[in-house]
């Protein structure tokens, strides 16, 4: 598998943000980003195993604002419980892509070969097209997208980056912001 | 005990110790206006919801307790947004209750529906849309907790009409459970030690005290720090009164219209101790040229302020009151006792040369204006000085926004904390009249004067009807220069005297008649000679509001001035000083 970093690597940082599952919490987060002029590359949200909380993975453009400001401003949102800052080097990142590709009988076998190389799965088939599900490192998805583009993309959806910190690595680049320097 | 949501709301406010609220009813909030009749809470009916918001701010600024306002959905809610934003910028604790259309109608463009929580998301510290009556006591206790702790600020609770009408079983939550909300209080001891070391080594230190000192009720600690170290103090527009102007170490206000001594002392300092201040652009001017040789100790309860504008050598997140006491005890351990036996004011003390340098600036460039103008014009600064000279130190001064606000801040001598109420961060014209009402309601025993502009007065004057009918005797001095004066000043200085849409007229409206029509006593003053006697008359009136129309010099400008975006080294002093500047 290819693991070259995408061009965004130097500019992006990942924030794994644990939020209370309250109405409007996502809009509070996005509102803060637009209000303060912070840019987002991608954003993925889903409930966690604890139903009170959801996790938002935000891929932040650190050229638009100092990461420290982004984290401190986010931390002021009452519904944000914890912010984990992940340097891309210390994180496992993954993203899911669903893509419908034009694949007539002539090109079909080439498309299927590419899907195989990238460990993708064909989840739907019609006489003229295929729908593929592909999970992997975001740069691999970028690469796949480039390679299949010439066959014709009829529809494409990516989830945005998901991330968790790598296990058993030194913790020094990981910073858990809890918002407290205080006694209680 | 079964209560309606509306009864539970009022009972929750009572449980929070609310004594006064400002508001105006309408359809969606109707259920809540019924139990108010039986409540111990005094409700003051304003004439515009913006007035309710600013009155609640005035109340909060002089007491430190949260101001409470209640309005209806839609236009009621949008009318109070300005006050929410103002309170957000100035970190004033407010709890605003808005009615909302019934839960089922939300999202249908129902009559007087608006997305209140959406609109106010970025102008509140937090907001809540209540979906069940049983949530009301919990939400109200959370709302007061969030508004008043950490960096204070406004919060909003949006209450749909069906929720306030439905029944719930009364309870009062024992504690607030907000897993994501943990305000810092104590400063990091290692950083405190570092700060103490910086203080002990500095030879040109300055304190840059901001509104946070007042919010944290840390004025006694600030005074103790100054007594201990002899460090001079500047007080920002939001912090006027947190340290007495009459104290020899007080340099007054820094920033765009700050005193020459305050601005220059900061510029030449080797250590800047920022306490509850946020390096606002009106203080720093051009950031890269601000206090270029200073190391910085920055104390603030909001960690996001640390490093936002200026990197600090000692960034300390914590409550100013707590951190200052920590700093004072750390200093007590390291300040050299033998060489400096607690006499920081002695000329031989380490800061002696710094004090005398500052004193020279003070003597050379005091605040000044032409006291005997050849045309005999009534000077606005004189009006401020004259009012101040007739009233006690605990008089509360409120201001609008513009030139008159700057003169008020410059020429009033503030010797007591919580005697100055103004709109700093947002600069909201129309703030003064309603905020004065809120301040007077909070402190009926204190005299409350407002210095207002003619432009500002026209924005919210109708609240004087509220004041007259509720028996709230505030005194409003309009510095009537017939212009949107501050804008005129910028057009004069930076747009080649091309005046565009700034003329108002001195006598349209007739402020005296208008005042009388609103149940106030009105006076007009056209010459300097009349000023003292009319002020004296106004001071005697305690049964109704007073409005004085002072016809002041149209051409007067606010000095000193650091032009927007310029370096503080390029301060322009009053032409009366002759060739000026640093
Ligand atoms: C609501 C609002 N609109 C516009 C402004 C811009 N502004 C700042 S000062 C000022 C003039 C204020 O005029 P006035 O109340 O007469 O005070 P003066 O400067 O003449 O003392 C204006 C228009 C503002 N601060 N607030
Ligand atoms: Mg004016």
Short mmCIF file of N, CA and C and ligand atoms in Angstrom, two decimals, chain B residues 403-404 452-456 479-486 504, ligand 2:
data_model
loop_
_atom_site.label_atom_id
_atom_site.label_comp_id
_atom_site.label_asym_id
_atom_site.label_seq_id
_atom_site.Cartn_x
_atom_site.Cartn_y
_atom_site.Cartn_z
N UNK B 403 -16.96 60.68 21.80
CA UNK B 403 -16.03 61.60 22.45
C UNK B 403 -16.36 61.78 23.92
N UNK B 404 -17.67 61.95 24.20
CA UNK B 404 -18.08 62.22 25.58
C UNK B 404 -17.67 61.09 26.52
N UNK B 452 -23.75 61.49 28.43
CA UNK B 452 -24.22 60.90 27.18
C UNK B 452 -23.93 61.86 26.02
N UNK B 453 -23.89 61.30 24.82
CA UNK B 453 -23.75 62.13 23.63
C UNK B 453 -25.14 62.43 23.07
N UNK B 454 -25.22 63.48 22.27
CA UNK B 454 -26.53 63.78 21.68
C UNK B 454 -26.96 62.66 20.73
N UNK B 455 -25.99 62.10 20.01
CA UNK B 455 -26.32 60.99 19.12
C UNK B 455 -26.76 59.76 19.89
N UNK B 456 -26.01 59.42 20.90
CA UNK B 456 -26.33 58.24 21.72
C UNK B 456 -27.70 58.39 22.38
N UNK B 479 -23.75 65.84 26.50
CA UNK B 479 -22.75 66.76 25.97
C UNK B 479 -23.13 66.97 24.51
N UNK B 480 -23.98 67.97 24.31
CA UNK B 480 -24.61 68.18 23.01
C UNK B 480 -23.70 69.03 22.12
N UNK B 481 -22.96 68.32 21.26
CA UNK B 481 -22.08 69.03 20.32
C UNK B 481 -22.66 69.05 18.91
N UNK B 482 -23.92 68.65 18.81
CA UNK B 482 -24.65 68.71 17.54
C UNK B 482 -24.08 67.79 16.47
N UNK B 483 -23.20 66.92 16.89
CA UNK B 483 -22.55 66.04 15.92
C UNK B 483 -22.41 64.63 16.47
N UNK B 484 -22.29 63.70 15.54
CA UNK B 484 -21.71 62.40 15.88
C UNK B 484 -20.22 62.69 16.02
N UNK B 485 -19.88 63.21 17.19
CA UNK B 485 -18.60 63.90 17.37
C UNK B 485 -17.39 63.03 17.10
N UNK B 486 -17.40 61.81 17.59
CA UNK B 486 -16.21 60.98 17.41
C UNK B 486 -15.96 60.70 15.94
N UNK B 504 -25.91 66.61 13.37
CA UNK B 504 -27.20 66.25 13.96
C UNK B 504 -28.11 67.45 14.21
MG1 LIG C 2 -22.36 64.39 19.81
#
